mmCIF file of C-alpha atoms and ligand atoms in Angstrom:
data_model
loop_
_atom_site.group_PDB
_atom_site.id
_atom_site.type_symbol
_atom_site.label_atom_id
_atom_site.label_comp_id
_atom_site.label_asym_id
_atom_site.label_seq_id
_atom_site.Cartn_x
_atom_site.Cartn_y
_atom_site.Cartn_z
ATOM 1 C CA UNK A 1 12.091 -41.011 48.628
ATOM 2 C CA UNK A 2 9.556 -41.817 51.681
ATOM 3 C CA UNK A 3 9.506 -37.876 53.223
ATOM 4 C CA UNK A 4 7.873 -36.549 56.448
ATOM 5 C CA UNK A 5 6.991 -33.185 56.614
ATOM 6 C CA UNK A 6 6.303 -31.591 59.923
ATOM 7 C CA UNK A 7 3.986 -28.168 59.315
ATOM 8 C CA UNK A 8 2.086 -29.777 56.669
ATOM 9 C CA UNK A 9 -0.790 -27.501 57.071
ATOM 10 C CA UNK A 10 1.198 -24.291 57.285
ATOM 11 C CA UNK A 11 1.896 -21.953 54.178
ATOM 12 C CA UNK A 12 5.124 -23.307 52.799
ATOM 13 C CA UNK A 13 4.600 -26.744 54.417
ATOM 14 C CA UNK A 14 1.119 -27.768 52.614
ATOM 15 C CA UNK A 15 3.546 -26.441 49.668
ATOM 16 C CA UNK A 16 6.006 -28.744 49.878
ATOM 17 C CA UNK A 17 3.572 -31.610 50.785
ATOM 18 C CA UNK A 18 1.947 -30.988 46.768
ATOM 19 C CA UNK A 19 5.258 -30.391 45.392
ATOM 20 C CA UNK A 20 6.632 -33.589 47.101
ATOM 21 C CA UNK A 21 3.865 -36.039 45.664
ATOM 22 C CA UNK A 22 4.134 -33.958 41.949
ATOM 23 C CA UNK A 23 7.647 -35.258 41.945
ATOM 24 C CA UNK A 24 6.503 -38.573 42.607
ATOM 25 C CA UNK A 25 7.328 -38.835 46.685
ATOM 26 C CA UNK A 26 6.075 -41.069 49.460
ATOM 27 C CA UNK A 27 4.861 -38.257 52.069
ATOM 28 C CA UNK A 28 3.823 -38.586 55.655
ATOM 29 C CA UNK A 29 2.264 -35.211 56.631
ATOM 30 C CA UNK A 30 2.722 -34.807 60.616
ATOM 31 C CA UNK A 31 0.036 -32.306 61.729
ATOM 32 C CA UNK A 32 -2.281 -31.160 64.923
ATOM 33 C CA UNK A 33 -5.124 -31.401 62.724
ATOM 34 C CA UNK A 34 -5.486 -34.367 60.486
ATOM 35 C CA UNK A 35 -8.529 -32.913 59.027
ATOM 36 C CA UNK A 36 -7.250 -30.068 57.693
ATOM 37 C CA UNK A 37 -5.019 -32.709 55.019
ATOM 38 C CA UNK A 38 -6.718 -33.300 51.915
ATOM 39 C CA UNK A 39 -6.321 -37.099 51.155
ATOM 40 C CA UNK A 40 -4.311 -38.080 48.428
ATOM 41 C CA UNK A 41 -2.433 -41.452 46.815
ATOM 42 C CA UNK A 42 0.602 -41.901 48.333
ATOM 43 C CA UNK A 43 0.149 -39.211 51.247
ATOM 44 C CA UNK A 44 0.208 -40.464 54.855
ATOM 45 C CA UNK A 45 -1.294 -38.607 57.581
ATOM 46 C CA UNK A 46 -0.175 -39.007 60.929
ATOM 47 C CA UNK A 47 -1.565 -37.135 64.054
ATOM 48 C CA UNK A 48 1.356 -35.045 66.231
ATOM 49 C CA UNK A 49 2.384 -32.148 68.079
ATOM 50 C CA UNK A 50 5.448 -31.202 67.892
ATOM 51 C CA UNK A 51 5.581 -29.941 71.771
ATOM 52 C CA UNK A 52 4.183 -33.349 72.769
ATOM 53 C CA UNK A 53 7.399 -36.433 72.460
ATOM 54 C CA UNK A 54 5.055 -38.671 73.177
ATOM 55 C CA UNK A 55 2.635 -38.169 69.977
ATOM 56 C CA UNK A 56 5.862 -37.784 67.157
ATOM 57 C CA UNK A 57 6.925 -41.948 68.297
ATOM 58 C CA UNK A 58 6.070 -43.231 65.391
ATOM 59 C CA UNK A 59 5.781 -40.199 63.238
ATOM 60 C CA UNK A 60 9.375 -40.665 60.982
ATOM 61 C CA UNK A 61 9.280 -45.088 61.050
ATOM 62 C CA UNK A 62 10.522 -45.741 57.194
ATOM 63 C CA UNK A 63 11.076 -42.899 56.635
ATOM 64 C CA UNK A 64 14.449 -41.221 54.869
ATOM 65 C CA UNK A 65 14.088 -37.554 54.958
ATOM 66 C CA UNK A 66 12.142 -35.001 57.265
ATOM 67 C CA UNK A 67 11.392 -31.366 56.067
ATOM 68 C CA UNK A 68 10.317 -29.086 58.950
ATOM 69 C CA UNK A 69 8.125 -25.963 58.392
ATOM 70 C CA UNK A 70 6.936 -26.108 61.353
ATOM 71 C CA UNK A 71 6.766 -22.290 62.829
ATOM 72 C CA UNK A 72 4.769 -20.011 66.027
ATOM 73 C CA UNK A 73 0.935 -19.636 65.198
ATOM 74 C CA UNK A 74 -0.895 -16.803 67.630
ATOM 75 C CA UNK A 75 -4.327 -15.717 67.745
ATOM 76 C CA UNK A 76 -3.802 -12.379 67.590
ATOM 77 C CA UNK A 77 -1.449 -10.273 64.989
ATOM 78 C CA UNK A 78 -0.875 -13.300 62.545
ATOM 79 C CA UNK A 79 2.605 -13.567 61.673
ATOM 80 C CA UNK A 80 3.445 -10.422 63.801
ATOM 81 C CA UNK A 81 1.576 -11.697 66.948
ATOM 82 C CA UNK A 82 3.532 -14.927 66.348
ATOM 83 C CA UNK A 83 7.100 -13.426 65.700
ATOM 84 C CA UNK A 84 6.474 -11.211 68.958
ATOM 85 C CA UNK A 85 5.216 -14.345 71.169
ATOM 86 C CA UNK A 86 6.948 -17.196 69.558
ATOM 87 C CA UNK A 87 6.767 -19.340 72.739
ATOM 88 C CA UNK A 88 9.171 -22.695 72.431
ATOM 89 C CA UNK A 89 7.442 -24.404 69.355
ATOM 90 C CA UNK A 90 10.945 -23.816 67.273
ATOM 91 C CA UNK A 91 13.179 -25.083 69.925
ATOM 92 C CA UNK A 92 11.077 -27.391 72.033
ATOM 93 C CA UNK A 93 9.695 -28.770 68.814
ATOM 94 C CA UNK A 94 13.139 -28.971 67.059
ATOM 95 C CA UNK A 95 14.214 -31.638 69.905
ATOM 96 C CA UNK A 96 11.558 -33.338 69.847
ATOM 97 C CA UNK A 97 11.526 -33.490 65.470
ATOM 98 C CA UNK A 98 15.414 -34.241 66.267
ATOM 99 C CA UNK A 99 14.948 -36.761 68.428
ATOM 100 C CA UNK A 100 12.181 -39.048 66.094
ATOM 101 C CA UNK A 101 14.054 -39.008 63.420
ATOM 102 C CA UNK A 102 17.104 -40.049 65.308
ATOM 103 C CA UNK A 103 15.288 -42.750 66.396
ATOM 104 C CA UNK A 104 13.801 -44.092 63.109
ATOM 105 C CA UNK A 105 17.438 -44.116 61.420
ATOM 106 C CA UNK A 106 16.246 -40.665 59.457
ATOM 107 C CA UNK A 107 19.181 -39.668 56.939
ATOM 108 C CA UNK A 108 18.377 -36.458 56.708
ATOM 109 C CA UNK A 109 16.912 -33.246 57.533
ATOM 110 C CA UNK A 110 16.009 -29.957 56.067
ATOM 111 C CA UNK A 111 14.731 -27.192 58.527
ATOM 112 C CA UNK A 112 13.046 -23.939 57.589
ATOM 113 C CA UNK A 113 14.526 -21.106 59.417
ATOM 114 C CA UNK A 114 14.520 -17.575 58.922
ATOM 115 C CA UNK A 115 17.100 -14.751 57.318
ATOM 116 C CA UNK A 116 16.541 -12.938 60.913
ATOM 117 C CA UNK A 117 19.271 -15.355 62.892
ATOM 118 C CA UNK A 118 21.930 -13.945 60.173
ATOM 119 C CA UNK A 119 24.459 -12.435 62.218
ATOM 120 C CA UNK A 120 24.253 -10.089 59.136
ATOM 121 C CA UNK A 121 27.740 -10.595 57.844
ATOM 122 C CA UNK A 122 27.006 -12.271 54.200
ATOM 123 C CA UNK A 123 24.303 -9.564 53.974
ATOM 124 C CA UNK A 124 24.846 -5.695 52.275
ATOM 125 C CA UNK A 125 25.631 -2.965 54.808
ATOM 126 C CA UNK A 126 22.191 -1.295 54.707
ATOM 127 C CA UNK A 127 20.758 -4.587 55.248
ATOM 128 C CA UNK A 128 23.525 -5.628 57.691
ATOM 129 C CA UNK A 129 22.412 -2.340 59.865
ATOM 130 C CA UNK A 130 18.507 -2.848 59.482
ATOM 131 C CA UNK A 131 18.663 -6.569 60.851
ATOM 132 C CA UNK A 132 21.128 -5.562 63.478
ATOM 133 C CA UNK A 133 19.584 -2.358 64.452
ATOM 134 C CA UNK A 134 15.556 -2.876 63.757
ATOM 135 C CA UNK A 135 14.907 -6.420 63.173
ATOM 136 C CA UNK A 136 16.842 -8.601 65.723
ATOM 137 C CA UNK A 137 15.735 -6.237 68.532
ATOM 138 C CA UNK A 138 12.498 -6.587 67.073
ATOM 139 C CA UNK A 139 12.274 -10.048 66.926
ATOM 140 C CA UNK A 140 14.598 -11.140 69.517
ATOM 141 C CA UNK A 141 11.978 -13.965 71.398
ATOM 142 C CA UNK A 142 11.632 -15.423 68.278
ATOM 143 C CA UNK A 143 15.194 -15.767 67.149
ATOM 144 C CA UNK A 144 16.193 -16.456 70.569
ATOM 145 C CA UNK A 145 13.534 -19.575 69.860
ATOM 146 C CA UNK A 146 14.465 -20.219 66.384
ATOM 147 C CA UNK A 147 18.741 -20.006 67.596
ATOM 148 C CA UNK A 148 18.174 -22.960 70.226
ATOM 149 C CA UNK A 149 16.256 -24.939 67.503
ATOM 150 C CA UNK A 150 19.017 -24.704 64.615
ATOM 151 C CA UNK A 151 21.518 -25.478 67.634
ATOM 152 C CA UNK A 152 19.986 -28.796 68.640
ATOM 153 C CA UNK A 153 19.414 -29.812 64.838
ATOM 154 C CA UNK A 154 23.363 -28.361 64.310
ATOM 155 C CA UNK A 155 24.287 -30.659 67.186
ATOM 156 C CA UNK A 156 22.417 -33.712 66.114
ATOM 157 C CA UNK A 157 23.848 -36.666 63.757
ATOM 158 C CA UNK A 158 21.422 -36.211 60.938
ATOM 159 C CA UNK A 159 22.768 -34.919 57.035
ATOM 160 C CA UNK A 160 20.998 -31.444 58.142
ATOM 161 C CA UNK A 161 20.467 -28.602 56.212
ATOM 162 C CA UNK A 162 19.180 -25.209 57.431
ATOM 163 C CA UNK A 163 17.075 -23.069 55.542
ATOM 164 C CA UNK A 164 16.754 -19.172 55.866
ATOM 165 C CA UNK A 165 14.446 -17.534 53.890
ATOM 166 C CA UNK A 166 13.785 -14.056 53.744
ATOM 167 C CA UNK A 167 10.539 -12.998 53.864
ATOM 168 C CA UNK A 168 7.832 -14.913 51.980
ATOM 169 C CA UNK A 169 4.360 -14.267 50.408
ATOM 170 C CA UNK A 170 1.434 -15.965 48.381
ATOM 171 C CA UNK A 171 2.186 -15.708 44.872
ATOM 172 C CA UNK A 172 2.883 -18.718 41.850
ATOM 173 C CA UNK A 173 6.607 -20.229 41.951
ATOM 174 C CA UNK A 174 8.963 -17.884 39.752
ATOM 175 C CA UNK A 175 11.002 -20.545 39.500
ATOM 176 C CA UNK A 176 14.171 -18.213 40.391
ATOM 177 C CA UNK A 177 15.528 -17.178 43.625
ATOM 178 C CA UNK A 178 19.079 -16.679 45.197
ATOM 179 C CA UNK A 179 20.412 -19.710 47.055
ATOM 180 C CA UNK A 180 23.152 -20.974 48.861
ATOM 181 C CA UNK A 181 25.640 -20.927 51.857
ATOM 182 C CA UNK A 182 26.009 -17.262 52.606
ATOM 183 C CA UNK A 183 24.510 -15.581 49.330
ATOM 184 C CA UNK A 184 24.136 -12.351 49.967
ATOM 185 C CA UNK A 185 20.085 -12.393 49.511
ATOM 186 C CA UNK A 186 18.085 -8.908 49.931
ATOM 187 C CA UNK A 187 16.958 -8.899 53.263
ATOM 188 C CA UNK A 188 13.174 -7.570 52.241
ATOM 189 C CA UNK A 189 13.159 -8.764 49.210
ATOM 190 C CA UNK A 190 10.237 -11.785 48.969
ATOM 191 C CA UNK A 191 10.137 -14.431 47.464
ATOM 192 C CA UNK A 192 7.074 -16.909 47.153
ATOM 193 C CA UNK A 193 6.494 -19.728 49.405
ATOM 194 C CA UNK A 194 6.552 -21.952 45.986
ATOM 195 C CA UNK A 195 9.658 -21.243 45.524
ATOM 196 C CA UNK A 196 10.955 -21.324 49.117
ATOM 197 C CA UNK A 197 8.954 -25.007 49.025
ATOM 198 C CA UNK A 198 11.018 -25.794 45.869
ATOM 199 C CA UNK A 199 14.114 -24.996 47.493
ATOM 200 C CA UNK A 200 13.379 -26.625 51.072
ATOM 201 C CA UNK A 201 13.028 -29.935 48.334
ATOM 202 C CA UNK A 202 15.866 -29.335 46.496
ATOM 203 C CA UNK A 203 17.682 -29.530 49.999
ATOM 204 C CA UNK A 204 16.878 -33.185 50.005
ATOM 205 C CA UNK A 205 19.266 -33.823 47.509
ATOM 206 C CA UNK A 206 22.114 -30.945 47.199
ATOM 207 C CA UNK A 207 25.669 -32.570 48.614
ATOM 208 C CA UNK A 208 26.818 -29.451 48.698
ATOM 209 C CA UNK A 209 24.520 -28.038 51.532
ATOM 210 C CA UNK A 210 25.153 -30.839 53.700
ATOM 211 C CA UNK A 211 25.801 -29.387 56.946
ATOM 212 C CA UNK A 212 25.309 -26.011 55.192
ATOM 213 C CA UNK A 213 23.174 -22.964 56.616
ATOM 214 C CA UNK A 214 21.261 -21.999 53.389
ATOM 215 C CA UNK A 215 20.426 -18.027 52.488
ATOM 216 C CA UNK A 216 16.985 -17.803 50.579
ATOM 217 C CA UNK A 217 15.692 -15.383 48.385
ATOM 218 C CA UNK A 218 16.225 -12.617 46.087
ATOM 219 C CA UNK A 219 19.454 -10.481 44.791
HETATM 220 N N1 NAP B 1 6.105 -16.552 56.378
HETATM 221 C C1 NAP B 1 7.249 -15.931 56.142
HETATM 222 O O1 NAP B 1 7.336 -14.835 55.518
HETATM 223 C C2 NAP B 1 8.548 -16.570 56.623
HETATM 224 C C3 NAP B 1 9.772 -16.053 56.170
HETATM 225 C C4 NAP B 1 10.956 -16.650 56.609
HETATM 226 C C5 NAP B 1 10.901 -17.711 57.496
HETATM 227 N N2 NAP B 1 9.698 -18.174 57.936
HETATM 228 C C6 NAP B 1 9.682 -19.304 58.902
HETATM 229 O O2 NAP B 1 9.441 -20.487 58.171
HETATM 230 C C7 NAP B 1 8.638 -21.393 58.967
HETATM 231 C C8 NAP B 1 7.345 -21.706 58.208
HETATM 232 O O3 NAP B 1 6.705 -20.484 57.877
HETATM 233 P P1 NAP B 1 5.189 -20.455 57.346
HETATM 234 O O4 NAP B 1 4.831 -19.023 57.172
HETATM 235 O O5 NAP B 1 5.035 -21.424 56.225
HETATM 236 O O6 NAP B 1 4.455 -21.062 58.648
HETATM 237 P P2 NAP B 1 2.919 -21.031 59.044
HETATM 238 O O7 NAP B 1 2.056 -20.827 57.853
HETATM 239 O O8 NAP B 1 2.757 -20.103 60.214
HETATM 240 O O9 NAP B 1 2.699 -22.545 59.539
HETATM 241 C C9 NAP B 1 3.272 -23.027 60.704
HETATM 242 C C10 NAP B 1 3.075 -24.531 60.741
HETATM 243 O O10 NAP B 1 3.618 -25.021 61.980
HETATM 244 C C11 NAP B 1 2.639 -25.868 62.561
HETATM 245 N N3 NAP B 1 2.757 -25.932 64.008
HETATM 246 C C12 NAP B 1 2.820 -24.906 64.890
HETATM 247 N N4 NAP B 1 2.885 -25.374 66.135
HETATM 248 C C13 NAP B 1 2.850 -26.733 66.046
HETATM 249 C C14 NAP B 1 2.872 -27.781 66.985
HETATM 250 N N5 NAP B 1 2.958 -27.550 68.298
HETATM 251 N N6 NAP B 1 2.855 -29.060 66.532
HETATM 252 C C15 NAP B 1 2.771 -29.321 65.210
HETATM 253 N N7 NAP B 1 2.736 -28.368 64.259
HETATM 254 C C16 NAP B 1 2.777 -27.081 64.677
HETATM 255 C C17 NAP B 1 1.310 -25.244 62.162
HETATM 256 O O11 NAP B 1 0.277 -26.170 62.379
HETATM 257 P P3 NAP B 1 -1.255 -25.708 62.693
HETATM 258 O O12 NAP B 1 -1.893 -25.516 61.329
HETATM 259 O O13 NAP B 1 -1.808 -26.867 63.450
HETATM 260 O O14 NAP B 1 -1.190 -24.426 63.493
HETATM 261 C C18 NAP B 1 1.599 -24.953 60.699
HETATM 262 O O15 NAP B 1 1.472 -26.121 59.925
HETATM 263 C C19 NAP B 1 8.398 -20.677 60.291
HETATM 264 O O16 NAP B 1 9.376 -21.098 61.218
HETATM 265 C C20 NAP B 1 8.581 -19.207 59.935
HETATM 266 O O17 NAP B 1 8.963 -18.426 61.048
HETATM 267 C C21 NAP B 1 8.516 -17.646 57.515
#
């Protein structure tokens, strides 16, 4: 399969880049920073930003899948700083992912979201009440973000398959993790971005999840 990856240099996106070529894909890596891409046979890098139409053109040509784990950086705070100042990258970027691969015939595509735009409903009541209560309030620029980019991908033509993992942190792939449309997943419960990379791949190919929003991670 000939697979572009958007967030290539990102923690589960350089992930799913390595684990991609293992299993003996084509991958074009579309990042800000082609520098930051180490080269390797039968890896493409292409120069884009996803906030910028213009420079994603060409990004998908030949290309039959698209994994995006694409996601707010900040200067400040990390992954807090980001998920408190998302700004548009998730739903400005989503269009803009959307619309390339629309335009270069993509099949389909696989979009790494997060367990936080749950409504909470598949999820156990103390979990239900934290996300609800603490986590949405918390959070609510970024899932407001995040919600407008899974609607545009929801309301495109492309096989798509949306991806919520809970949260996520460096450690080897397990090789075992809760997935599927509404599993009931812990909401704090990590899992590794391995594994999340494994299962963003595995999306490629799972009839089932075809139109599916996907819980990720742990029981
Ligand atoms: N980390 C977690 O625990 C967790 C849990 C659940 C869901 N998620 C979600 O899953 C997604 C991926 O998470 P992650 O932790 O792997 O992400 P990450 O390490 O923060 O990486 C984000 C990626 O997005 C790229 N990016 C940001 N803005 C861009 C732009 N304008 N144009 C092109 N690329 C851009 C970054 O490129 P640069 O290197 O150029 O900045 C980077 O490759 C995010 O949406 C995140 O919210 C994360």
């Amino acid at each position: 399969m000939n697979i572009v990856v958007f967030g290539a240099t990102g923690s589960t996106g350089r992930l799913v880049v390595d684990q991609a070529l293992l299993a003996g894909h084509d991958v074009t890596a579309v990042v800000r920073r082609p520098d930051q891409v180490a080269p390797r046979p039968r890896l493409v890098v292409r120069a884009g930003d996803v906030l910028d139409a213009a420079s994603l053109r060409e990004s998908c040509s030949g290309a039959d899948a698209v994994v995006s784990c694409i996601g707010p950086r900040s200067q400040f705070g990390g992954q807090l700083g980001a998920g408190l100042r998302p700004g548009t990258v998730m739903s400005v970027g989503t269009a803009h992912m959307v619309a390339a691969a629309e335009a270069a015939g993509v099949r389909r595509f696989v979009f790494q979201s997060g367990i936080g735009l749950s409504d909470g409903a598949e999820l156990s009541r103390v979990d239900r009440w934290v996300l609800r209560a603490l986590w949405r309030p918390l959070f609510a620029a970024a899932i407001r973000d995040k919600a407008e980019g899974e609607r545009v991908l929801r309301a495109s033509a492309l096989e798509w398959v949306i991806v919520r993992p809970a949260p996520l942190r460096d450690a080897p792939a397990a090789g075992r993790y809760l997935a599927g449309p509404r599993a009931r997943v812990a909401l704090l419960g990590s899992i590794s971005f391995a594994d999340c990379a494994a299962c963003l791949l595995r999306a490629l190919g799972e009839p089932a999840w075809t139109r599916e929003i996907v819980n990720l991670g742990r029981s």
